[in-house]
XYZ file of C-alpha atoms in Angstrom:
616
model
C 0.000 0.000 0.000
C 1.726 3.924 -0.665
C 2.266 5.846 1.343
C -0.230 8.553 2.218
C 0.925 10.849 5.040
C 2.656 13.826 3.891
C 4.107 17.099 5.246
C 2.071 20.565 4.532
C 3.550 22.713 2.581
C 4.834 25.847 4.381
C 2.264 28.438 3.195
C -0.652 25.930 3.799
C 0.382 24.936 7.589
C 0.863 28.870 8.124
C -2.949 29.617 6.883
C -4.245 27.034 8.902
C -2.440 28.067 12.399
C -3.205 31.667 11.176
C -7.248 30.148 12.275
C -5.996 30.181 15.904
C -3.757 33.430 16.064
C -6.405 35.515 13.833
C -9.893 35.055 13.955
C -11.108 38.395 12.926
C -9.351 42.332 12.261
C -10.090 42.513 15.931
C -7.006 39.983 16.709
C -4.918 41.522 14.355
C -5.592 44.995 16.161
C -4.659 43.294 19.347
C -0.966 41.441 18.263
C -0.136 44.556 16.581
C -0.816 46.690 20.109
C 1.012 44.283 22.120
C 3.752 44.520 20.161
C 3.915 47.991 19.835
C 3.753 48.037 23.551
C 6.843 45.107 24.502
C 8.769 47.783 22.036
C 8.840 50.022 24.480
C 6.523 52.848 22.946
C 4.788 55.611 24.867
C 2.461 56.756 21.941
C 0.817 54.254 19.880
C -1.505 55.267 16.776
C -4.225 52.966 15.447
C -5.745 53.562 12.199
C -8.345 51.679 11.072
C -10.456 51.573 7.439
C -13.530 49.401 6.717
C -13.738 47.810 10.248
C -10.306 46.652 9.379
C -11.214 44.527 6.272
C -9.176 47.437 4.129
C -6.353 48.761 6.345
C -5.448 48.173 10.017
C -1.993 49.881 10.771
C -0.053 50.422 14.067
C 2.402 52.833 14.221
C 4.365 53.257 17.268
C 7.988 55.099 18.735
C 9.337 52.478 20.053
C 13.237 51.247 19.519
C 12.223 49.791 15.905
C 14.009 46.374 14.462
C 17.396 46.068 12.234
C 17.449 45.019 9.080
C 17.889 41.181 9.736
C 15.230 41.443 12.832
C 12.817 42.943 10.804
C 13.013 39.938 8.222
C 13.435 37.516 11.430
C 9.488 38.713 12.860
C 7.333 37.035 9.897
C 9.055 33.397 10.401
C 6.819 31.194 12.543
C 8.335 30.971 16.201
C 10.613 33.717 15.820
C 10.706 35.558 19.049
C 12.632 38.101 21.645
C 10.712 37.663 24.423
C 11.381 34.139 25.547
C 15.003 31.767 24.709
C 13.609 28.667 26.987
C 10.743 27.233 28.336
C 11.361 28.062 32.004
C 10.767 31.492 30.374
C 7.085 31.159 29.832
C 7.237 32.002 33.922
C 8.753 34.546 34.197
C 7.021 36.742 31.648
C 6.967 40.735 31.614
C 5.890 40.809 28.186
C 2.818 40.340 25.907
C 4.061 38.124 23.188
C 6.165 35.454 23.621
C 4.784 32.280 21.083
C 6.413 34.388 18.116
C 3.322 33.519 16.037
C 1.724 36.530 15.647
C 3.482 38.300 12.543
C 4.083 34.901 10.587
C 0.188 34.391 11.017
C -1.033 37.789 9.971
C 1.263 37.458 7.176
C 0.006 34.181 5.642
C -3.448 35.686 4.877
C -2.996 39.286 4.149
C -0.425 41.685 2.575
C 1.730 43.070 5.217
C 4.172 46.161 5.028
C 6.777 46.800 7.526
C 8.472 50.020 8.255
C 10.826 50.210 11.060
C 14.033 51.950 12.371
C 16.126 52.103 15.345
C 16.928 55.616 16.916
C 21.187 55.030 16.169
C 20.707 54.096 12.345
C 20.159 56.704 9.869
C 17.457 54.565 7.370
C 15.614 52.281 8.085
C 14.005 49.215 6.228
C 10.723 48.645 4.582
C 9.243 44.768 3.880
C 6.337 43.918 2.129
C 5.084 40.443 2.085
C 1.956 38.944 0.339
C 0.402 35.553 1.339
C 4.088 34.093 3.879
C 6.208 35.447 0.331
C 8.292 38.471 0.493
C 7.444 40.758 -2.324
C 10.019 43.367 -1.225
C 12.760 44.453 0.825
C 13.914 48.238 1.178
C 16.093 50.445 2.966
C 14.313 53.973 3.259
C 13.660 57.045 5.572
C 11.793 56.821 8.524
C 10.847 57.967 11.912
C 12.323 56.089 14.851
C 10.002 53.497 15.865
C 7.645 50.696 13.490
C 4.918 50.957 11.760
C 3.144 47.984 10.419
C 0.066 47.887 7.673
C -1.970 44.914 7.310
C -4.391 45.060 4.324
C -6.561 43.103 2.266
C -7.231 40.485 5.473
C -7.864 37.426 4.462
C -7.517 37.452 0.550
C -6.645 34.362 -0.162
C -9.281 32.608 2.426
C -12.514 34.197 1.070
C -14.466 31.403 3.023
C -13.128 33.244 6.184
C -14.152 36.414 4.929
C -16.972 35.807 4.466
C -17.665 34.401 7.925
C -17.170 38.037 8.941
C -19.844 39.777 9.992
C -20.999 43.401 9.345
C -18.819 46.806 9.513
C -20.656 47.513 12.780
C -20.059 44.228 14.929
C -16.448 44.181 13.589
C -15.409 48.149 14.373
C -17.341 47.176 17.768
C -14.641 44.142 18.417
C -11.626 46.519 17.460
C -13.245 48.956 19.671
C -13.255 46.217 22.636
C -9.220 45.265 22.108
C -8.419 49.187 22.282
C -10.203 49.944 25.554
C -8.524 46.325 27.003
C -5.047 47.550 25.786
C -5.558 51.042 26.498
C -6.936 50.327 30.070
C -3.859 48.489 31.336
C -1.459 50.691 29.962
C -2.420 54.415 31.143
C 1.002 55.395 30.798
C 1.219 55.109 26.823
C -0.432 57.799 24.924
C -3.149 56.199 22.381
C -4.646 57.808 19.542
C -7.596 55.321 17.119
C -8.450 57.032 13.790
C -11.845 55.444 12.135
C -12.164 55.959 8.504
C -9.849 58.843 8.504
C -11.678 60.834 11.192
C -10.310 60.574 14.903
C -12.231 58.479 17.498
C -9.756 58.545 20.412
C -7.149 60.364 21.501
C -5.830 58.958 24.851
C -3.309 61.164 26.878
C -0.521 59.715 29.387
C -3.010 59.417 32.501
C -3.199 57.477 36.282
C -6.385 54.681 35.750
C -8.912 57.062 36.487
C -8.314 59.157 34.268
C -7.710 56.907 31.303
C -11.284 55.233 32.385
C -12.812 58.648 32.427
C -11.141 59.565 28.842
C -12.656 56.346 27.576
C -16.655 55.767 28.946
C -17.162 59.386 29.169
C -16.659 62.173 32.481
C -20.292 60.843 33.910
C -18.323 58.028 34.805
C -16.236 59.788 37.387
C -18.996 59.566 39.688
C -19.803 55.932 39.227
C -16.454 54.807 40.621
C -15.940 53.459 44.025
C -12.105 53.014 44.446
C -10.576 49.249 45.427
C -6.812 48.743 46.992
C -5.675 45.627 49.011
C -1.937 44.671 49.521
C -1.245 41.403 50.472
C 2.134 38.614 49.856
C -0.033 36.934 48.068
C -2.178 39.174 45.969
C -1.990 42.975 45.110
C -5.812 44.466 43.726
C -5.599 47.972 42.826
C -8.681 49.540 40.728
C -12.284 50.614 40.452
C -15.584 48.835 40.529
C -19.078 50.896 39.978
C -21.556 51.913 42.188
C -24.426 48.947 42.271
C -26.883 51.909 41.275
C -25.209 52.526 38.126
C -24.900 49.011 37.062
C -25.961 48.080 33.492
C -28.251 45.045 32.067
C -24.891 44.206 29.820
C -21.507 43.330 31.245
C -19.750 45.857 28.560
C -18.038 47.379 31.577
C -16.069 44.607 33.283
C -11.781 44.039 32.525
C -9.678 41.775 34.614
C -6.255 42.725 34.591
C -3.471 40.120 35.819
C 0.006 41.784 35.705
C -1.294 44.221 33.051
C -2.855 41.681 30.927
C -6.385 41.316 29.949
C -8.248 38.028 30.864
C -11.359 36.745 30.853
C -12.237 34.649 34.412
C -15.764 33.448 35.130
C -14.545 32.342 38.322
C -13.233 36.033 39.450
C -16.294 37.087 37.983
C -18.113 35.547 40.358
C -15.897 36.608 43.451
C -17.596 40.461 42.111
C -21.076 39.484 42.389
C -20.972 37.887 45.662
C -19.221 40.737 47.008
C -22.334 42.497 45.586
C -24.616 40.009 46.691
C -27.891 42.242 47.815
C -27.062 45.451 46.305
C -27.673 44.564 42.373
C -31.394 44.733 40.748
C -32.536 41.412 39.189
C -30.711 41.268 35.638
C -28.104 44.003 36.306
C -24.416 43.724 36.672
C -21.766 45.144 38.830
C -18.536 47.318 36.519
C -15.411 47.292 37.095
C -11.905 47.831 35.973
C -9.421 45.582 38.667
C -5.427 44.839 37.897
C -4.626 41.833 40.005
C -0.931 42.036 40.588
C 0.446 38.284 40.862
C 3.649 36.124 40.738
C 4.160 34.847 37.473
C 5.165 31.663 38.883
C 1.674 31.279 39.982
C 0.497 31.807 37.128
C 0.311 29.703 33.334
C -0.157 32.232 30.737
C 0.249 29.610 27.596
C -3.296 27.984 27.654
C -4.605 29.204 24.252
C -3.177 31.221 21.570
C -5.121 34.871 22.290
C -3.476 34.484 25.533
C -7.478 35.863 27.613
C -7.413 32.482 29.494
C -4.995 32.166 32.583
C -4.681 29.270 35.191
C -3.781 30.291 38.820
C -2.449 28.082 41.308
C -4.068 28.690 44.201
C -7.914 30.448 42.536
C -9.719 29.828 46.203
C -7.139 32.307 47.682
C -7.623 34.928 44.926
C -11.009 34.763 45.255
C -11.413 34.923 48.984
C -9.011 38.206 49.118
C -10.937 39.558 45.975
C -14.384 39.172 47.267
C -13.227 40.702 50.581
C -11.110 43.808 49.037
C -14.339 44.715 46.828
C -16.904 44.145 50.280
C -14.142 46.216 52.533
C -14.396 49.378 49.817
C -18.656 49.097 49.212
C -18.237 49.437 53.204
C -15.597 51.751 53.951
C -16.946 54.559 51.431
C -20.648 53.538 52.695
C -22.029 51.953 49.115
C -23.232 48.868 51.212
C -25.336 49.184 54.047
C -23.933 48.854 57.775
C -25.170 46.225 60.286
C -26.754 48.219 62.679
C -29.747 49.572 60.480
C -31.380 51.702 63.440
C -27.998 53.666 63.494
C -28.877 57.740 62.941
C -26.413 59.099 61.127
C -27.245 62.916 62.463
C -26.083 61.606 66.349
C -22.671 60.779 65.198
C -20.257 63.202 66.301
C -18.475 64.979 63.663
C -14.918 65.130 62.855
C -14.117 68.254 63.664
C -15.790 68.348 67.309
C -13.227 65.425 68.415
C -10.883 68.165 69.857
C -13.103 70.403 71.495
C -12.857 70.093 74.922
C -15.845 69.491 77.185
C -17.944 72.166 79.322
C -20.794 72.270 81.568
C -24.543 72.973 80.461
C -25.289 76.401 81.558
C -28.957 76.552 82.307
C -30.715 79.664 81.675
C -33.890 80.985 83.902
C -36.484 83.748 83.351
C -36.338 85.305 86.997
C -39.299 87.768 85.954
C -41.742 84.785 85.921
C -44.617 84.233 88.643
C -46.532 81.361 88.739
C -49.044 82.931 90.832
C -49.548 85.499 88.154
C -53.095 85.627 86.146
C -52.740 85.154 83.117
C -54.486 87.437 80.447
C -57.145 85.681 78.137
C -57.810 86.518 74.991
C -61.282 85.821 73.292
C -61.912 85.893 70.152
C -65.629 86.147 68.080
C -65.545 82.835 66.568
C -68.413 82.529 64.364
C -70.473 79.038 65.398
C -71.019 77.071 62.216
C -73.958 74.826 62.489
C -73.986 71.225 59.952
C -77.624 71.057 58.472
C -78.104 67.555 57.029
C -78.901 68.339 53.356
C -81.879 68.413 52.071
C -83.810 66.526 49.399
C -82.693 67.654 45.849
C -86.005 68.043 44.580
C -86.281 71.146 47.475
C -83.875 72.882 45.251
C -86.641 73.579 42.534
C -89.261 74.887 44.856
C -90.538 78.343 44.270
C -88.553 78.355 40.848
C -91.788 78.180 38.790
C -93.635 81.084 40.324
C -90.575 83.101 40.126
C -89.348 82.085 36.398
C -93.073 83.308 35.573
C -92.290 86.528 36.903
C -91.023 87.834 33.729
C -92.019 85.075 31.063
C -94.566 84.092 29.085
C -96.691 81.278 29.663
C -95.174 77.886 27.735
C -98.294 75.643 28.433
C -99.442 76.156 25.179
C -95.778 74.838 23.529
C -95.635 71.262 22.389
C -92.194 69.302 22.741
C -91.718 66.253 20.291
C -91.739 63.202 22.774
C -88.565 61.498 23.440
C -88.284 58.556 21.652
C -88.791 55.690 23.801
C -86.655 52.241 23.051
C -87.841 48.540 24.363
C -85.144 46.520 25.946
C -85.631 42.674 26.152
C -84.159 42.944 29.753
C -85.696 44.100 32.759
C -84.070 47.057 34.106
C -83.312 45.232 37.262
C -81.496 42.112 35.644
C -77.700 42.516 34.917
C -76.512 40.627 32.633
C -72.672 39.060 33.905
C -70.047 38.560 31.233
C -68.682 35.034 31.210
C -64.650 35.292 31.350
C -62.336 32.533 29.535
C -59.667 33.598 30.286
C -57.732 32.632 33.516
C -53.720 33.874 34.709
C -51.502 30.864 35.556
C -48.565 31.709 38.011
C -48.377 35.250 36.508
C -47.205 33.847 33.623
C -49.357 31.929 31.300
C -52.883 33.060 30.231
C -55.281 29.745 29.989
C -57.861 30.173 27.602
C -60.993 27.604 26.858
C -61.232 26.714 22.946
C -63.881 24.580 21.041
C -61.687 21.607 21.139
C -59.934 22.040 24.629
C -57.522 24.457 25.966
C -54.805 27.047 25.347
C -52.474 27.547 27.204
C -50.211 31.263 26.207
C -46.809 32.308 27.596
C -47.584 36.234 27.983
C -44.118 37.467 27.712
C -43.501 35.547 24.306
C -47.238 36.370 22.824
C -46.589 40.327 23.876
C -43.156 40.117 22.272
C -45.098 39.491 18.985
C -47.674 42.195 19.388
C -45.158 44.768 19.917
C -42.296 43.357 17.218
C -45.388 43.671 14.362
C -46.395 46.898 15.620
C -43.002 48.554 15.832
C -41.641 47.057 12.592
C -45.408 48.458 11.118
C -44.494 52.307 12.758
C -40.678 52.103 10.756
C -41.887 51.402 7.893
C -45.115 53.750 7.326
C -43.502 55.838 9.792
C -46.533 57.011 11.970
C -45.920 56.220 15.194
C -47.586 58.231 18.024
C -45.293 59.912 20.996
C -45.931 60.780 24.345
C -44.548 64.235 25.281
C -42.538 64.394 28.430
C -43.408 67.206 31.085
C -39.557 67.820 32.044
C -36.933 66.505 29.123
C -35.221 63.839 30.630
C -31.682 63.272 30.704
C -29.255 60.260 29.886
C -25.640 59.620 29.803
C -23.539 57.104 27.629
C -20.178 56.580 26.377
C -19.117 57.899 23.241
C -19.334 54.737 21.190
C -22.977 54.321 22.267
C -24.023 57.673 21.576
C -22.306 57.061 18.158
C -24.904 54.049 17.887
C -27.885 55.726 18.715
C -27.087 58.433 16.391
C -27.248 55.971 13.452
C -30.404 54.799 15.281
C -31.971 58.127 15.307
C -34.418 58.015 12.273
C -35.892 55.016 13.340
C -35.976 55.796 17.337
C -37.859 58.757 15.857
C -40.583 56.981 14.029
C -41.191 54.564 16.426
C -42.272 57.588 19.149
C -38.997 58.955 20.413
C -38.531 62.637 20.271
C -35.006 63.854 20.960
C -34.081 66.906 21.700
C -30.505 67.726 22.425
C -27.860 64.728 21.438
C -24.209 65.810 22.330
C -20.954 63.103 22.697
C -21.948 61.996 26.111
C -25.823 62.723 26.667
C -29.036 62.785 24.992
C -32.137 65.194 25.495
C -35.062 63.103 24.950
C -38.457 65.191 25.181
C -40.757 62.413 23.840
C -40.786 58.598 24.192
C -43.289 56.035 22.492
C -46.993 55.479 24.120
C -47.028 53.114 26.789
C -43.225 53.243 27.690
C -42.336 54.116 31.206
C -40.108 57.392 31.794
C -37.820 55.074 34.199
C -37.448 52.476 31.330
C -35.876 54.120 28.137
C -32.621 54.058 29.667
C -32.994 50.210 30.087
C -34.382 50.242 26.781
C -31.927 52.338 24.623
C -28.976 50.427 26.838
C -30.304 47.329 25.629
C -30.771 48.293 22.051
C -27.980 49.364 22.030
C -26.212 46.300 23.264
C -28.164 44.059 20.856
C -26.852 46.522 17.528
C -23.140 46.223 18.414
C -23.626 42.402 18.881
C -26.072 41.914 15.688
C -25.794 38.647 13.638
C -26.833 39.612 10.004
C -27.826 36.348 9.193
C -31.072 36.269 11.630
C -31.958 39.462 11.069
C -33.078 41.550 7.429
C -32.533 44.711 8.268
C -31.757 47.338 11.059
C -35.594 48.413 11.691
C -36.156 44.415 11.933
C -32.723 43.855 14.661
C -34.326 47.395 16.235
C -37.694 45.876 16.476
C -37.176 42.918 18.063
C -35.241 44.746 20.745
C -37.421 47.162 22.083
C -40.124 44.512 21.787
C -37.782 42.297 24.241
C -37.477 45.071 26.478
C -40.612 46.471 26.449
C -42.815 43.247 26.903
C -44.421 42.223 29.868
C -42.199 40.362 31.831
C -43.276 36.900 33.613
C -44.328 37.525 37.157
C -46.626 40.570 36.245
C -49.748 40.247 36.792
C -52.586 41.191 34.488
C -56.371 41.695 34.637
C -59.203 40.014 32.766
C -59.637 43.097 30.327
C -55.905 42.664 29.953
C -55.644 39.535 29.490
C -58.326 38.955 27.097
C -56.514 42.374 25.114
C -53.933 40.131 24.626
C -54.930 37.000 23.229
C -57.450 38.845 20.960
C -54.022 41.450 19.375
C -52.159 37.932 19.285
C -54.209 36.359 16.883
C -54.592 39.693 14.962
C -50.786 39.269 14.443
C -49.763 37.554 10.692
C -47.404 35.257 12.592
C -48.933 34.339 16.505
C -47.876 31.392 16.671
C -43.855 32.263 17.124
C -42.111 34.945 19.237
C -39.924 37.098 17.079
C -37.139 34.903 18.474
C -38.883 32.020 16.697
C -39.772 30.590 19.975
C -43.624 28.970 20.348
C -46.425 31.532 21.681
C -48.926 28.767 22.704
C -50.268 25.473 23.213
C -52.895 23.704 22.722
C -54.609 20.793 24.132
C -56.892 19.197 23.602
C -59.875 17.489 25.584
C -59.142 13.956 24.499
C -55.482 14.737 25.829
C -56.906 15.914 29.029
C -58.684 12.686 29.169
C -55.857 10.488 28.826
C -54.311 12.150 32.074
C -56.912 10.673 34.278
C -56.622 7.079 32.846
């Protein structure tokens, strides 16, 4: 029999370990910052052209590459950051598997520009697809600067797994703020289709979280530091009144690396525990400060999974560090509940020193002195029961014929007088069929047995028809607000809602003033709650940056089915029979009641000979 097992050519294995290393412009954004970063660079630029799909460059000051290091970074485990594997322990870098460039380069065409501050020129390399096309020596600042373009162009199947221009900037977004946030000490500056989108000074933490999710977030931060041998925490979580229904605003940092740790996560929201509405979650921005021998960075090529050693330590001392600040700067209650706060003494009274009451008498008083009293004409006010309404018209008809002629001979047309086939003393009672089920289903009797509808699912489809009916004729009706009413998001959300606005506006939103952090809203849609369009617009907002295009047609369809999952009545409410009733009758009014918009069953049925079989 021949043999059959064969080695991969070069450029083939490269493009299929490229899978691992690049999954999207998003990673590429991400290798490029890190490296930028181990260079030693304290301004980094990021510039950025159809979500990355054209152009994603890097261009940093760091101390640059010679000319045989420069060709040296696109082979496949070429790297300075690590010589052995006892290395991988002792990290201080971000790269270290020397994959990064040699990936990027198999499915894209690269150019590299770099010089080091002692040489005069530096070089230039261009490779297409793992082949050098060209290298150059040429004039250029000190530092590198490295263009990927043309991603994936010779893997169009992974192209076109990409999704739209919005969900991709939104990823690139999300590996800026995690680079960005550990290092406040580097300058960044992201450029978005050649307009500017960040521009990141040299900061301390605060600061830099301030630049990034807007100056209302100042406010929202409750400060977190805890020094211990085996665990330093230094950071910021949010106040549990300005927690979100998305967990946008939450970054682990373990010695200035991002990571992603359910575990840790969990450590947050039991220090929390009690202070968080249903559905909400805690922010915060936390660098955990840890031995690197404790810790085994090389689980998976994008480096966001980490494995402690000792995880039931690090989450004992986290748990307590964030429970220790909600107390200490009074976010969490205190265990004596009856305390008033207005007996405490203050700070500033600790010093004074201590003197007797002096007690003050009125020596020209005599208790043996009569007293003056003063009357005064109080008018009595007697209650007459009232009297019988006919008493009202007595002695009107001798006075209204004072003055007036004499009507007795005018005839009035008689009233016309209607038979009803019910006695005026019979009420006729209006037979309900419709019955609430654990304030969540609505059971309903049929011709051939029963219904049984989930109310949250069933409104979901009332409301997805009705809004996807006002964006397309476009004549919604909007309930004016008595004061406008003011809401604050980051910059990138405001961004979203701006592209939003048209629609917002025909479903019943009326906005008023719409700056980079806030939005005047004077008008919201009938029937929505003035405490729930922040919940609502944060949640639409959330569901646009993470949009699939392949379950949805269109924005007004994606924007539909969001407000409709917000705004439907949630399980648990309870409704009345008029209500109820409403309900199923708009259900079945819908074209399509028997599915959610989610494509998730509205109802049951069953049937009586079903019913029978459960007694057998």
């Amino acid at each position: 029999m021949a043999d059959i097992i064969q080695l991969l050519p070069d450029h083939v294995a490269n493009q299929i370990a490229a899978g691992e290393v690049v999954q999207r412009p998003a990673s590429v954004v991400k290798e490029l910052l890190e490296n930028a970063i181990d260079a030693g660079a304290d301004v980094i630029k990021l510039i950025i052209k159809d979500a990355g799909k054209t152009l994603v460059q890097v261009i940093d000051n760091g101390k640059g590459m010679s000319h045989t290091d420069a060709r040296m970074s696109f082979e496949r485990h070429a790297t300075s950051k690590i010589k052995r594997a006892e290395d991988l322990f002792q990290l201080s870098t971000k790269g270290f598997r020397g994959e990064a460039l040699a990936s990027i380069a198999a499915i894209a065409h690269v150019e590299l520009k770099t010089k080091q501050e002692l040489d005069d020129v530096g070089n230039a390399i261009v490779i297409e697809g793992s082949e050098v096309a060209s290298q150059d020596i040429i004039v250029t600042p000190t530092g590198t600067s490295v263009s990927v373009k043309n991603l994936f162009f010779n893997i169009p199947a992974r192209r076109n797994f990409l999704k739209s221009d919005n969900v991709e900037l939104r990823h690139i977004i999300d590996e800026f703020y995690r680079v960005a946030l550990a290092h406040p000490s580097i300058g960044f500056v992201l450029y978005n289709n050649g307009s500017e989108s960040f521009n990141l000074p040299v900061s301390n933490y605060r600061q830099r979280i301030v630049n990034i999710f807007g100056n209302k977030t100042n406010e929202k931060l409750v400060p977190v530091n805890e020094d211990t041998e085996v665990l330093s925490i230094s950071g910021f979580v949010g106040k549990p009144e300005f927690a979100k229904r998305t967990r946008g605003e939450q970054y682990f940092f373990v010695n200035n690396r991002f990571i992603k740790s359910p575990y840790l996560n969990h450590a947050i929201t039991s220090a929390f525990e009690g202070l968080l509405k249903s559905g909400t979650h805690a922010s915060y921005f936390l660098n955990l400060t840890v031995d690197p021998n404790t810790v085994d960075i090389n689980i998976h090529p994008t480096k966001t999974e980490i494995k402690f050693d000792d995880e039931q330590t690090l989450y004992a001392i986290l748990r307590s560090a964030v429970k220790h600040s909600l107390g200490q700067f009074n976010i969490a209650p205190v265990l004596d509940f009856d305390r008033d706060p207005n007996l405490d003494t203050p700070y500033s009274y600790k010093t004074n020193k201590t003197s007797a009451p002096k007690v003050e008498v009125d020596r020209s008083f005599n208790p043996f002195q009569e007293e003056t009293k003063f009357k005064t004409n109080a008018v009595a006010y007697k209650k007459e029961s009232p009297a019988n309404w006919e008493s009202l018209y007595v002695g009107l008809e001798s006075k209204g014929n004072q003055n007036q002629e004499d009507f007795s001979s005018i005839q009035f047309e008689t009233e016309e007088h209607s038979a009803s086939i019910f006695d005026k003393d019979i009420q006729v009672e209006q037979s309900h069929t419709t019955y609430q089920l654990h304030n969540k289903y609505i059971v309903s009797a049929i011709k051939s047995g029963m219904l049984v509808i989930d109310q949250y699912r069933a409104h979901q489809r009332v409301l997805y028809e009705d809004y996807l009916k006002n964006l397309t004729v476009k004549e919604a009706a909007s309930q004016q607000l008595l004061f406008p009413l003011e809401l604050h998001f980051s910059t990138q959300d405001i961004e979203v809602i701006k592209q939003l606005k048209g629609d917002l506006e025909h479903i019943g939103f009326v906005f008023e003033i719409m700056s980079e952090e806030a939005l005047g809203i004077t008008g919201v849609p009938v029937g929505v709650p003035e405490s729930e369009v922040s919940i609502i617009l944060e949640q639409l907002v959330s569901d646009v940056q993470n949009e699939v295009p392949d379950s949805n047609f269109s924005a007004s369809d994606l924007m539909a089915k969001s407000l409709a999952k917000s705004m439907a009545i949630k399980t648990g409410t309870a409704l009345k029979k008029e209500e109820q009733e409403h309900l199923v009758n708009t259900l079945f009014a819908c074209k399509e009641p028997n599915v959610s918009p989610t494509n998730r069953a509205t109802f049951i049925t069953m049937s009586v000979d079903e019913l029978d079989k459960k007694f057998i």
